[in-house]
Short mmCIF file of C-alpha atoms in Angstrom, two decimals:
data_model
loop_
_atom_site.label_atom_id
_atom_site.label_comp_id
_atom_site.label_asym_id
_atom_site.label_seq_id
_atom_site.Cartn_x
_atom_site.Cartn_y
_atom_site.Cartn_z
CA MET A 286 20.49 -15.46 -7.23
CA ASN A 287 16.72 -16.56 -7.80
CA LEU A 288 15.55 -15.24 -4.68
CA SER A 289 13.52 -12.07 -3.46
CA VAL A 290 14.07 -11.76 0.34
CA ILE A 291 10.59 -9.60 1.00
CA VAL A 292 10.76 -7.51 4.25
CA SER A 293 7.81 -6.18 6.24
CA SER A 294 8.66 -3.11 8.08
CA LYS A 295 7.14 -0.20 10.58
CA ARG A 296 11.09 1.44 10.55
CA THR A 297 11.35 4.03 8.32
CA ASN A 298 15.05 4.94 8.75
CA ASN A 299 18.13 4.34 6.42
CA ILE A 300 17.66 1.72 4.46
CA ASP A 301 21.17 0.78 4.44
CA HIS A 302 20.67 0.17 7.99
CA LEU A 303 17.84 -2.26 7.55
CA ILE A 304 19.98 -4.25 5.11
CA SER A 305 22.48 -4.33 7.74
CA ASP A 306 20.65 -5.25 10.93
CA LEU A 307 18.80 -7.72 8.83
CA ASN A 308 22.61 -9.20 7.51
CA LEU A 309 21.01 -9.25 3.83
CA GLU A 310 24.84 -8.31 2.53
CA SER A 311 25.28 -11.38 0.68
CA ILE A 312 21.82 -11.56 -0.91
CA LEU A 313 22.76 -8.37 -2.73
CA LYS A 314 26.12 -9.65 -3.65
CA LEU A 315 24.47 -12.80 -5.85
CA LYS A 316 22.22 -10.12 -7.30
CA GLY A 317 19.06 -11.19 -5.22
CA GLU A 318 16.10 -9.18 -4.88
CA ILE A 319 15.46 -7.26 -1.39
CA ILE A 320 11.67 -5.73 -1.69
CA PHE A 321 10.92 -3.20 1.47
CA VAL A 322 7.31 -2.89 2.30
CA LEU A 323 7.20 0.06 4.38
CA TYR A 324 3.81 1.16 6.45
CA ASP A 325 4.89 4.71 6.69
CA LYS A 326 4.30 7.40 3.79
CA SER A 327 6.75 9.52 5.36
CA TYR A 328 9.89 7.39 3.66
CA LEU A 329 9.73 9.25 -0.16
CA ASN A 330 12.82 7.85 -1.56
CA LEU A 331 11.30 4.73 -3.46
CA ASN A 332 13.41 5.24 -6.12
CA TYR A 333 16.72 3.39 -4.54
CA LYS A 334 20.31 3.59 -5.83
CA ASP A 335 20.51 -0.24 -6.21
CA GLU A 336 18.42 -1.98 -9.05
CA ASN A 337 18.62 -4.81 -6.77
CA ILE A 338 16.56 -3.17 -4.00
CA LYS A 339 12.64 -2.04 -4.37
CA VAL A 340 10.74 0.11 -1.59
CA LEU A 341 7.37 0.28 -1.77
CA LEU A 342 4.83 1.57 0.60
CA ASP A 343 1.67 -0.26 2.01
CA GLN A 344 -0.47 1.99 4.18
CA THR A 345 -3.20 -0.91 5.57
CA SER A 346 -0.78 -1.75 8.39
CA GLY A 347 -1.67 -5.30 7.46
CA ILE A 348 1.09 -7.82 7.41
CA TYR A 349 -0.53 -10.01 5.00
CA SER A 350 -1.45 -7.10 2.77
CA SER A 351 2.56 -5.88 3.12
CA TYR A 352 3.58 -9.75 2.42
CA ASN A 353 1.36 -10.14 -0.70
CA GLU A 354 2.55 -6.67 -2.01
CA GLY A 355 5.92 -7.74 -1.78
CA ILE A 356 5.34 -11.21 -3.62
CA LYS A 357 3.83 -8.93 -6.78
CA ALA A 358 6.65 -7.15 -7.10
CA SER A 359 8.93 -9.97 -7.23
CA THR A 360 10.66 -10.62 -10.46
CA LYS A 361 11.90 -14.11 -8.93
CA ASP A 362 11.08 -17.09 -8.60
CA ALA A 363 11.19 -17.96 -5.08
CA TYR A 364 10.97 -15.66 -2.21
CA LEU A 365 11.74 -15.65 2.14
CA ILE A 366 9.91 -13.21 4.31
CA LEU A 367 11.40 -11.80 6.75
CA GLY A 368 10.44 -9.22 9.64
CA ASP A 369 12.48 -6.05 10.51
CA ASP A 370 13.59 -7.41 13.90
CA ASP A 371 14.83 -10.59 11.93
CA GLN A 372 18.17 -11.45 10.77
CA LEU A 373 19.48 -14.22 8.01
CA TYR A 374 21.63 -16.45 9.33
CA LEU A 375 22.69 -18.70 6.54
CA GLY A 376 25.07 -17.07 4.11
CA GLY A 377 23.76 -16.30 0.34
CA TYR A 378 26.06 -18.61 -1.43
CA GLU A 379 24.83 -21.55 0.86
CA ILE A 380 21.11 -20.44 0.32
CA ASP A 381 21.80 -20.21 -3.41
CA ARG A 382 23.45 -23.52 -3.86
CA ILE A 383 20.10 -24.96 -2.42
CA ILE A 384 17.87 -23.33 -4.42
CA HIS A 385 20.12 -24.45 -7.14
CA ASP A 386 19.92 -28.06 -6.48
CA VAL A 387 17.06 -28.99 -4.51
CA ASN A 388 13.58 -29.89 -6.41
CA PHE A 389 11.28 -28.32 -4.22
CA ASP A 390 7.87 -25.98 -4.01
CA ILE A 391 8.46 -24.90 -0.27
CA LEU A 392 11.80 -25.12 1.55
CA ILE A 393 11.23 -25.53 5.32
CA PHE A 394 14.50 -24.85 7.36
CA ASP A 395 14.92 -24.17 11.05
CA ILE A 396 15.14 -20.86 12.47
CA SER A 397 16.51 -19.67 15.96
CA LYS A 398 14.23 -17.69 18.72
CA ASN A 399 14.92 -16.77 21.87
CA ASN A 400 18.39 -18.89 21.77
CA LYS A 401 16.30 -22.16 20.78
CA ILE A 402 16.27 -23.90 17.97
CA VAL A 403 12.82 -24.16 16.30
CA SER A 404 12.62 -27.02 13.24
CA GLY A 405 10.15 -26.50 10.64
CA TYR A 406 7.73 -29.17 10.56
CA TYR A 407 7.53 -32.81 8.50
CA PRO A 408 4.52 -32.49 5.93
CA GLU A 409 4.23 -36.01 6.40
CA ARG A 410 3.33 -35.51 10.06
CA LEU A 411 0.44 -33.45 9.22
CA LYS A 412 -0.68 -36.14 6.59
CA THR A 413 -0.74 -38.97 9.07
CA THR A 414 -2.53 -36.87 11.97
CA VAL A 415 0.78 -37.66 14.32
CA LEU A 416 0.72 -34.82 17.03
CA GLY A 417 3.86 -32.27 17.40
CA ILE A 418 3.88 -30.87 14.59
CA PHE A 419 4.67 -27.08 14.08
CA PRO A 420 4.91 -25.07 10.79
CA SER A 421 8.06 -22.49 10.70
CA HIS A 422 7.93 -18.92 10.89
CA THR A 423 8.15 -17.48 7.88
CA GLY A 424 11.60 -16.74 8.53
CA GLY A 425 11.99 -20.12 7.89
CA LEU A 426 10.80 -20.70 4.47
CA ILE A 427 11.23 -20.47 0.88
CA ILE A 428 8.43 -20.73 -1.08
CA ARG A 429 8.03 -20.88 -5.31
CA LYS A 430 5.61 -17.43 -6.09
CA GLU A 431 4.31 -19.82 -8.88
CA LEU A 432 2.09 -21.36 -5.86
CA HIS A 433 0.31 -18.23 -5.39
CA ASN A 434 -1.13 -18.55 -8.99
CA GLU A 435 -2.88 -21.79 -7.96
CA PHE A 436 -3.93 -20.75 -4.29
CA GLY A 437 -4.06 -17.19 -4.44
CA PHE A 438 -2.31 -14.66 -2.36
CA TYR A 439 -2.43 -14.71 1.47
CA ASP A 440 -5.71 -14.27 2.70
CA LEU A 441 -6.59 -11.03 4.50
CA LYS A 442 -9.82 -12.51 5.96
CA PHE A 443 -6.99 -14.04 8.12
CA LYS A 444 -4.85 -11.59 10.58
CA ILE A 445 -2.69 -13.84 12.25
CA LEU A 446 -2.56 -17.51 10.18
CA ALA A 447 -3.00 -16.56 6.74
CA ASP A 448 0.76 -18.23 5.88
CA GLN A 449 -0.49 -21.65 7.91
CA LEU A 450 -3.58 -21.91 5.93
CA PHE A 451 -1.49 -21.46 2.45
CA LEU A 452 1.14 -23.87 3.87
CA ILE A 453 -1.60 -26.36 4.89
CA GLN A 454 -3.18 -25.96 1.35
CA ASN A 455 0.07 -26.89 -0.40
CA VAL A 456 0.48 -30.00 2.15
CA LEU A 457 -2.79 -31.44 1.52
CA SER A 458 -2.66 -30.63 -2.50
CA GLN A 459 0.84 -32.87 -2.07
CA LYS A 460 3.25 -30.35 -3.07
CA LYS A 461 6.93 -30.79 -2.73
CA LEU A 462 7.75 -29.27 1.12
CA ILE A 463 11.41 -30.50 1.44
CA HIS A 464 12.95 -29.76 5.14
CA ILE A 465 16.39 -28.62 5.29
CA ASN A 466 18.51 -29.19 8.25
CA LYS A 467 20.05 -25.90 8.49
CA THR A 468 19.05 -22.56 10.58
CA LEU A 469 17.74 -20.03 8.21
CA SER A 470 17.17 -17.26 10.17
CA ILE A 471 17.00 -15.80 13.79
CA VAL A 472 13.49 -14.18 14.19
CA GLY A 473 12.80 -11.40 16.53
CA HIS A 474 9.64 -11.18 19.01
CA GLU A 475 7.16 -9.92 16.23
CA GLY A 476 7.09 -13.20 14.42
CA PHE A 477 4.81 -15.30 16.82
CA SER A 478 1.90 -14.81 17.94
CA SER A 479 0.88 -16.09 21.54
CA ASN A 480 -2.88 -15.22 21.39
CA TYR A 481 -4.31 -18.51 21.94
CA GLN A 482 -7.76 -17.18 21.19
CA ARG A 483 -7.04 -15.61 18.36
CA SER A 484 -5.60 -18.66 17.14
CA LEU A 485 -7.88 -20.73 17.69
CA LYS A 486 -11.03 -18.25 16.14
CA GLU A 487 -9.19 -18.23 13.04
CA LEU A 488 -8.47 -22.14 12.99
CA ARG A 489 -12.27 -22.39 12.94
CA LYS A 490 -11.73 -20.22 9.94
CA ILE A 491 -9.41 -22.37 8.42
CA ILE A 492 -11.31 -25.66 8.85
CA ARG A 493 -14.69 -24.24 7.21
CA VAL A 494 -12.19 -23.02 4.46
CA LEU A 495 -10.98 -26.43 3.85
CA HIS A 496 -14.36 -27.78 4.72
CA LEU A 497 -15.29 -30.42 7.67
CA ASN A 498 -13.67 -33.36 5.66
CA LYS A 499 -10.58 -31.89 6.94
CA PHE A 500 -10.79 -31.71 11.03
CA THR A 501 -9.00 -34.18 12.25
CA ILE A 502 -5.54 -33.14 10.39
CA VAL A 503 -6.29 -29.25 11.24
CA ILE A 504 -6.95 -30.07 14.97
CA THR A 505 -3.90 -31.74 14.95
CA TYR A 506 -2.04 -29.13 13.24
CA PHE A 507 -3.14 -26.68 15.94
CA LEU A 508 -2.48 -28.95 19.15
CA GLY A 509 1.00 -28.87 17.93
CA PHE A 510 1.21 -24.87 16.86
CA LYS A 511 0.26 -24.41 20.64
CA ARG A 512 2.35 -26.55 22.52
CA ARG A 513 5.56 -25.03 20.24
CA LEU A 514 4.31 -21.55 21.18
CA LYS A 515 4.20 -22.44 24.67
CA GLU A 516 7.83 -23.63 24.39
CA ILE A 517 9.50 -20.83 22.68
CA CYS A 518 7.14 -17.52 23.85
CA ARG A 519 7.93 -18.36 27.71
#
């Protein structure tokens, strides 16, 4: 299986329990890779018994720093990011088939949040500035690792929207973002920011990074982003 599952975790209990809690057994059965990036240095068993499991430490306590460390350690062509309160929903064999059969740069799946299905956004809506777009939680994205060679790793100057900046850059560069009408994961409470003021502040940063000629596109993105946040966080 040509997929790494990267888990950013504040939990330092038994790794086997984490694998079970996140429903990742099917990934290991297919020789996929699981990379745990832990914040707590008290976890010392970094040489895990399974060669397809890696355990890293990242004491910066920054979510995007942990993502970047996991991506750098990955030996597979594509990756999926989960939090330690998420759960993989789609089976490993189905994920493996999709990765093998679909020509993609980024796969955008649906996710389940608070017993609601949250659809991944459709890239053409961003290009044509139609309202209602919403980028999927990282637990709904399978991303080609090689894209980071072009756009760099997640920008650590962003605390909550670095992944969205990365997605917008890919859309504007006309990468192959493919929507898959299947639920990939069930996401917990850690995965969405409900802080609109911080989101707006970081969105202004995105506008500067992308230059003002993309202003309309980014504002459209944010309106859809904010609307969906209200739907799923209430």
